């Protein structure tokens, strides 16, 4: 018999669960407050806890943390009626298996959720998750941040909520979006993607919403838009930050009402499309710069997933190399020396650049050797150890002058080279310079203010959120 704990200050909710679950042979214990919860988990062991987010003396997230410390094997589902979906997603990050929204409209689905958590092994579900990710080419390896990202994406995939994916160019944002779609209830419906920065404003509007015949020059017949084609499926809006403000207004209407009008049309059409948006730029910063609508960001950023750059997960490089070699159906392998060169490179183009490097090396080496040695690698990888001493280096925050001298010498050495130079790499050094200088000034001022962040931000004429961002603190751009 499974033991289930229900914590909710609404007594009728507890009564509902007792009738529903005890008929199925489960043993149900009720609590109505944080105090009840603390007493009960000291006295009993539970297999599953259903916890309301809003309680009279505490909140469900605090209880969830307490549960995971006291009974780490106990699964948890948070119930949200007053809270936003964002809070429920936070609960998943703290270890909740899932969340449900009150009132409970679909009792069958609620029963399936509870039965599934109690009767199916977590290992089986995790195996399915990793298998699906590998099938789609989203390789996570051993990096903790990537594994946490995948687990969160898998859990929210089945929820009908919008998702915002952030990450540098080439990190695999579209692959992650495809994973979310494939793990969702919409997996058998269309997955449609468009790069908002790759088409003109007029064409983007037509692509998204469709157009009527004669709507503009060249519109010789009516055309369905992506919101129509992707109905009941998923629409992936890549580089959403590149959409014009006019297009953003129309996107906002679709997100708020599910309604849109074709270009040149008058009829209001309905769509049931899940939106997954992606951007390589910080949209919160774009809002501050008045290039992105705050209300649209609010609608898109129900769940935010951030993919780390390749240079922050280099422990997975050998695994990624093997995966891409298999994808290319190549029997070749990379020598230890080649992998060493690849491991010290900055990878400004991330996983996409890695694939291109591997594809190039395989093409050059095929028919000549079984082992890909350094001569088959691009020159930028072989010179990165001399032209890139700054990347990944733990420079002292107070040693800014030494850092600047080294940075200038690196840039000048690249400038004086007579051979080809990777401009993306140069620009990545400039970006890192900006971040390092910003962080150095923040640390210096923090010492002067004895750690007072508000005063530090005021002295530097920045927001506290910007200060936290420069310090690379979690959640810095989520508030």
PDB file of N, CA, C and O in Angstrom, residues 118-160:
ATOM      1  N   UNK A 118       3.551   6.725  -8.695  1.00  0.00           N
ATOM      2  CA  UNK A 118       3.683   5.710  -7.642  1.00  0.00           C
ATOM      3  C   UNK A 118       4.103   4.349  -8.186  1.00  0.00           C
ATOM      4  O   UNK A 118       4.863   3.629  -7.544  1.00  0.00           O
ATOM      5  N   UNK A 119       3.624   4.002  -9.365  1.00  0.00           N
ATOM      6  CA  UNK A 119       3.785   2.630  -9.842  1.00  0.00           C
ATOM      7  C   UNK A 119       4.870   2.443 -10.895  1.00  0.00           C
ATOM      8  O   UNK A 119       5.315   1.326 -11.128  1.00  0.00           O
ATOM      9  N   UNK A 120       5.284   3.516 -11.556  1.00  0.00           N
ATOM     10  CA  UNK A 120       6.328   3.348 -12.571  1.00  0.00           C
ATOM     11  C   UNK A 120       7.646   3.857 -12.014  1.00  0.00           C
ATOM     12  O   UNK A 120       7.681   4.830 -11.275  1.00  0.00           O
ATOM     13  N   UNK A 121       8.709   3.198 -12.362  1.00  0.00           N
ATOM     14  CA  UNK A 121      10.021   3.591 -11.852  1.00  0.00           C
ATOM     15  C   UNK A 121      10.523   4.855 -12.499  1.00  0.00           C
ATOM     16  O   UNK A 121      10.323   5.087 -13.687  1.00  0.00           O
ATOM     17  N   UNK A 122      11.200   5.688 -11.714  1.00  0.00           N
ATOM     18  CA  UNK A 122      11.777   6.918 -12.246  1.00  0.00           C
ATOM     19  C   UNK A 122      12.861   6.598 -13.266  1.00  0.00           C
ATOM     20  O   UNK A 122      13.070   7.339 -14.221  1.00  0.00           O
ATOM     21  N   UNK A 123      13.528   5.459 -13.068  1.00  0.00           N
ATOM     22  CA  UNK A 123      14.610   5.083 -13.980  1.00  0.00           C
ATOM     23  C   UNK A 123      14.093   4.874 -15.387  1.00  0.00           C
ATOM     24  O   UNK A 123      14.707   5.289 -16.363  1.00  0.00           O
ATOM     25  N   UNK A 124      12.916   4.232 -15.499  1.00  0.00           N
ATOM     26  CA  UNK A 124      12.319   3.982 -16.813  1.00  0.00           C
ATOM     27  C   UNK A 124      12.002   5.287 -17.529  1.00  0.00           C
ATOM     28  O   UNK A 124      12.282   5.438 -18.717  1.00  0.00           O
ATOM     29  N   UNK A 125      11.422   6.241 -16.797  1.00  0.00           N
ATOM     30  CA  UNK A 125      11.087   7.539 -17.394  1.00  0.00           C
ATOM     31  C   UNK A 125      12.346   8.279 -17.818  1.00  0.00           C
ATOM     32  O   UNK A 125      12.389   8.902 -18.883  1.00  0.00           O
ATOM     33  N   UNK A 126      13.395   8.203 -16.999  1.00  0.00           N
ATOM     34  CA  UNK A 126      14.645   8.876 -17.344  1.00  0.00           C
ATOM     35  C   UNK A 126      15.289   8.252 -18.575  1.00  0.00           C
ATOM     36  O   UNK A 126      15.834   8.958 -19.422  1.00  0.00           O
ATOM     37  N   UNK A 127      15.202   6.929 -18.681  1.00  0.00           N
ATOM     38  CA  UNK A 127      15.741   6.262 -19.864  1.00  0.00           C
ATOM     39  C   UNK A 127      15.033   6.733 -21.128  1.00  0.00           C
ATOM     40  O   UNK A 127      15.668   6.957 -22.160  1.00  0.00           O
ATOM     41  N   UNK A 128      13.703   6.855 -21.041  1.00  0.00           N
ATOM     42  CA  UNK A 128      12.926   7.353 -22.183  1.00  0.00           C
ATOM     43  C   UNK A 128      13.363   8.766 -22.555  1.00  0.00           C
ATOM     44  O   UNK A 128      13.474   9.102 -23.733  1.00  0.00           O
ATOM     45  N   UNK A 129      13.589   9.588 -21.527  1.00  0.00           N
ATOM     46  CA  UNK A 129      13.995  10.985 -21.737  1.00  0.00           C
ATOM     47  C   UNK A 129      15.328  11.054 -22.476  1.00  0.00           C
ATOM     48  O   UNK A 129      15.467  11.762 -23.475  1.00  0.00           O
ATOM     49  N   UNK A 130      16.322  10.321 -21.983  1.00  0.00           N
ATOM     50  CA  UNK A 130      17.654  10.368 -22.601  1.00  0.00           C
ATOM     51  C   UNK A 130      17.639   9.744 -24.002  1.00  0.00           C
ATOM     52  O   UNK A 130      18.340  10.213 -24.902  1.00  0.00           O
ATOM     53  N   UNK A 131      16.847   8.702 -24.174  1.00  0.00           N
ATOM     54  CA  UNK A 131      16.764   8.064 -25.488  1.00  0.00           C
ATOM     55  C   UNK A 131      16.169   9.017 -26.515  1.00  0.00           C
ATOM     56  O   UNK A 131      16.659   9.129 -27.647  1.00  0.00           O
ATOM     57  N   UNK A 132      15.096   9.716 -26.127  1.00  0.00           N
ATOM     58  CA  UNK A 132      14.473  10.687 -27.028  1.00  0.00           C
ATOM     59  C   UNK A 132      15.441  11.811 -27.364  1.00  0.00           C
ATOM     60  O   UNK A 132      15.560  12.226 -28.525  1.00  0.00           O
ATOM     61  N   UNK A 133      16.148  12.315 -26.349  1.00  0.00           N
ATOM     62  CA  UNK A 133      17.105  13.403 -26.572  1.00  0.00           C
ATOM     63  C   UNK A 133      18.197  12.977 -27.550  1.00  0.00           C
ATOM     64  O   UNK A 133      18.548  13.721 -28.479  1.00  0.00           O
ATOM     65  N   UNK A 134      18.724  11.769 -27.369  1.00  0.00           N
ATOM     66  CA  UNK A 134      19.795  11.299 -28.256  1.00  0.00           C
ATOM     67  C   UNK A 134      19.274  11.086 -29.672  1.00  0.00           C
ATOM     68  O   UNK A 134      19.961  11.411 -30.650  1.00  0.00           O
ATOM     69  N   UNK A 135      18.061  10.565 -29.790  1.00  0.00           N
ATOM     70  CA  UNK A 135      17.465  10.350 -31.107  1.00  0.00           C
ATOM     71  C   UNK A 135      17.355  11.651 -31.887  1.00  0.00           C
ATOM     72  O   UNK A 135      17.587  11.692 -33.096  1.00  0.00           O
ATOM     73  N   UNK A 136      17.035  12.730 -31.174  1.00  0.00           N
ATOM     74  CA  UNK A 136      16.864  14.034 -31.816  1.00  0.00           C
ATOM     75  C   UNK A 136      18.177  14.805 -31.930  1.00  0.00           C
ATOM     76  O   UNK A 136      18.210  15.876 -32.544  1.00  0.00           O
ATOM     77  N   UNK A 137      19.245  14.287 -31.334  1.00  0.00           N
ATOM     78  CA  UNK A 137      20.546  14.944 -31.450  1.00  0.00           C
ATOM     79  C   UNK A 137      20.828  15.965 -30.376  1.00  0.00           C
ATOM     80  O   UNK A 137      21.735  16.790 -30.525  1.00  0.00           O
ATOM     81  N   UNK A 138      20.071  15.917 -29.260  1.00  0.00           N
ATOM     82  CA  UNK A 138      20.352  16.823 -28.145  1.00  0.00           C
ATOM     83  C   UNK A 138      21.179  16.056 -27.121  1.00  0.00           C
ATOM     84  O   UNK A 138      20.650  15.379 -26.242  1.00  0.00           O
ATOM     85  N   UNK A 139      22.488  16.141 -27.246  1.00  0.00           N
ATOM     86  CA  UNK A 139      23.407  15.341 -26.442  1.00  0.00           C
ATOM     87  C   UNK A 139      23.774  16.104 -25.165  1.00  0.00           C
ATOM     88  O   UNK A 139      24.288  17.219 -25.225  1.00  0.00           O
ATOM     89  N   UNK A 140      23.500  15.492 -24.005  1.00  0.00           N
ATOM     90  CA  UNK A 140      23.720  16.194 -22.731  1.00  0.00           C
ATOM     91  C   UNK A 140      24.981  15.740 -22.010  1.00  0.00           C
ATOM     92  O   UNK A 140      25.570  16.484 -21.243  1.00  0.00           O
ATOM     93  N   UNK A 141      25.414  14.502 -22.222  1.00  0.00           N
ATOM     94  CA  UNK A 141      26.646  14.035 -21.583  1.00  0.00           C
ATOM     95  C   UNK A 141      26.551  14.003 -20.078  1.00  0.00           C
ATOM     96  O   UNK A 141      25.516  13.688 -19.497  1.00  0.00           O
ATOM     97  N   UNK A 142      27.651  14.383 -19.414  1.00  0.00           N
ATOM     98  CA  UNK A 142      27.722  14.324 -17.948  1.00  0.00           C
ATOM     99  C   UNK A 142      27.604  15.690 -17.287  1.00  0.00           C
ATOM    100  O   UNK A 142      27.559  15.786 -16.070  1.00  0.00           O
ATOM    101  N   UNK A 143      27.568  16.752 -18.081  1.00  0.00           N
ATOM    102  CA  UNK A 143      27.501  18.097 -17.531  1.00  0.00           C
ATOM    103  C   UNK A 143      26.223  18.280 -16.719  1.00  0.00           C
ATOM    104  O   UNK A 143      25.118  18.038 -17.219  1.00  0.00           O
ATOM    105  N   UNK A 144      26.355  18.693 -15.447  1.00  0.00           N
ATOM    106  CA  UNK A 144      25.199  18.799 -14.551  1.00  0.00           C
ATOM    107  C   UNK A 144      24.183  19.809 -15.052  1.00  0.00           C
ATOM    108  O   UNK A 144      22.965  19.567 -15.026  1.00  0.00           O
ATOM    109  N   UNK A 145      24.661  20.970 -15.522  1.00  0.00           N
ATOM    110  CA  UNK A 145      23.738  22.011 -15.983  1.00  0.00           C
ATOM    111  C   UNK A 145      22.903  21.516 -17.160  1.00  0.00           C
ATOM    112  O   UNK A 145      21.700  21.786 -17.236  1.00  0.00           O
ATOM    113  N   UNK A 146      23.532  20.774 -18.067  1.00  0.00           N
ATOM    114  CA  UNK A 146      22.797  20.244 -19.215  1.00  0.00           C
ATOM    115  C   UNK A 146      21.792  19.179 -18.774  1.00  0.00           C
ATOM    116  O   UNK A 146      20.665  19.108 -19.296  1.00  0.00           O
ATOM    117  N   UNK A 147      22.162  18.341 -17.817  1.00  0.00           N
ATOM    118  CA  UNK A 147      21.243  17.314 -17.329  1.00  0.00           C
ATOM    119  C   UNK A 147      20.050  17.929 -16.614  1.00  0.00           C
ATOM    120  O   UNK A 147      18.909  17.483 -16.793  1.00  0.00           O
ATOM    121  N   UNK A 148      20.295  18.948 -15.799  1.00  0.00           N
ATOM    122  CA  UNK A 148      19.188  19.647 -15.122  1.00  0.00           C
ATOM    123  C   UNK A 148      18.271  20.313 -16.142  1.00  0.00           C
ATOM    124  O   UNK A 148      17.038  20.311 -15.986  1.00  0.00           O
ATOM    125  N   UNK A 149      18.870  20.878 -17.174  1.00  0.00           N
ATOM    126  CA  UNK A 149      18.093  21.532 -18.236  1.00  0.00           C
ATOM    127  C   UNK A 149      17.181  20.525 -18.927  1.00  0.00           C
ATOM    128  O   UNK A 149      15.989  20.785 -19.146  1.00  0.00           O
ATOM    129  N   UNK A 150      17.724  19.356 -19.266  1.00  0.00           N
ATOM    130  CA  UNK A 150      16.940  18.341 -19.964  1.00  0.00           C
ATOM    131  C   UNK A 150      15.786  17.844 -19.094  1.00  0.00           C
ATOM    132  O   UNK A 150      14.659  17.673 -19.579  1.00  0.00           O
ATOM    133  N   UNK A 151      16.051  17.615 -17.807  1.00  0.00           N
ATOM    134  CA  UNK A 151      15.006  17.122 -16.906  1.00  0.00           C
ATOM    135  C   UNK A 151      13.865  18.126 -16.783  1.00  0.00           C
ATOM    136  O   UNK A 151      12.684  17.747 -16.787  1.00  0.00           O
ATOM    137  N   UNK A 152      14.210  19.413 -16.676  1.00  0.00           N
ATOM    138  CA  UNK A 152      13.177  20.440 -16.580  1.00  0.00           C
ATOM    139  C   UNK A 152      12.384  20.517 -17.881  1.00  0.00           C
ATOM    140  O   UNK A 152      11.149  20.599 -17.869  1.00  0.00           O
ATOM    141  N   UNK A 153      13.088  20.476 -19.022  1.00  0.00           N
ATOM    142  CA  UNK A 153      12.417  20.531 -20.321  1.00  0.00           C
ATOM    143  C   UNK A 153      11.463  19.355 -20.489  1.00  0.00           C
ATOM    144  O   UNK A 153      10.347  19.501 -21.016  1.00  0.00           O
ATOM    145  N   UNK A 154      11.868  18.179 -20.028  1.00  0.00           N
ATOM    146  CA  UNK A 154      11.040  16.977 -20.168  1.00  0.00           C
ATOM    147  C   UNK A 154       9.779  17.081 -19.316  1.00  0.00           C
ATOM    148  O   UNK A 154       8.692  16.659 -19.742  1.00  0.00           O
ATOM    149  N   UNK A 155       9.918  17.657 -18.128  1.00  0.00           N
ATOM    150  CA  UNK A 155       8.766  17.765 -17.233  1.00  0.00           C
ATOM    151  C   UNK A 155       7.756  18.794 -17.723  1.00  0.00           C
ATOM    152  O   UNK A 155       6.549  18.583 -17.623  1.00  0.00           O
ATOM    153  N   UNK A 156       8.248  19.905 -18.253  1.00  0.00           N
ATOM    154  CA  UNK A 156       7.300  20.952 -18.686  1.00  0.00           C
ATOM    155  C   UNK A 156       6.789  20.691 -20.109  1.00  0.00           C
ATOM    156  O   UNK A 156       5.861  21.360 -20.561  1.00  0.00           O
ATOM    157  N   UNK A 157       7.383  19.728 -20.799  1.00  0.00           N
ATOM    158  CA  UNK A 157       6.971  19.450 -22.176  1.00  0.00           C
ATOM    159  C   UNK A 157       5.489  19.099 -22.258  1.00  0.00           C
ATOM    160  O   UNK A 157       4.788  19.496 -23.197  1.00  0.00           O
ATOM    161  N   UNK A 158       4.997  18.349 -21.262  1.00  0.00           N
ATOM    162  CA  UNK A 158       3.612  17.888 -21.298  1.00  0.00           C
ATOM    163  C   UNK A 158       2.617  18.948 -20.850  1.00  0.00           C
ATOM    164  O   UNK A 158       1.406  18.743 -20.910  1.00  0.00           O
ATOM    165  N   UNK A 159       3.121  20.083 -20.400  1.00  0.00           N
ATOM    166  CA  UNK A 159       2.245  21.182 -19.994  1.00  0.00           C
ATOM    167  C   UNK A 159       2.009  22.110 -21.189  1.00  0.00           C
ATOM    168  O   UNK A 159       2.887  22.319 -22.012  1.00  0.00           O
ATOM    169  N   UNK A 160       0.830  22.660 -21.252  1.00  0.00           N
ATOM    170  CA  UNK A 160       0.493  23.544 -22.378  1.00  0.00           C
ATOM    171  C   UNK A 160       0.923  24.974 -22.051  1.00  0.00           C
ATOM    172  O   UNK A 160       0.103  25.883 -21.960  1.00  0.00           O
TER     173      UNK A 160
END
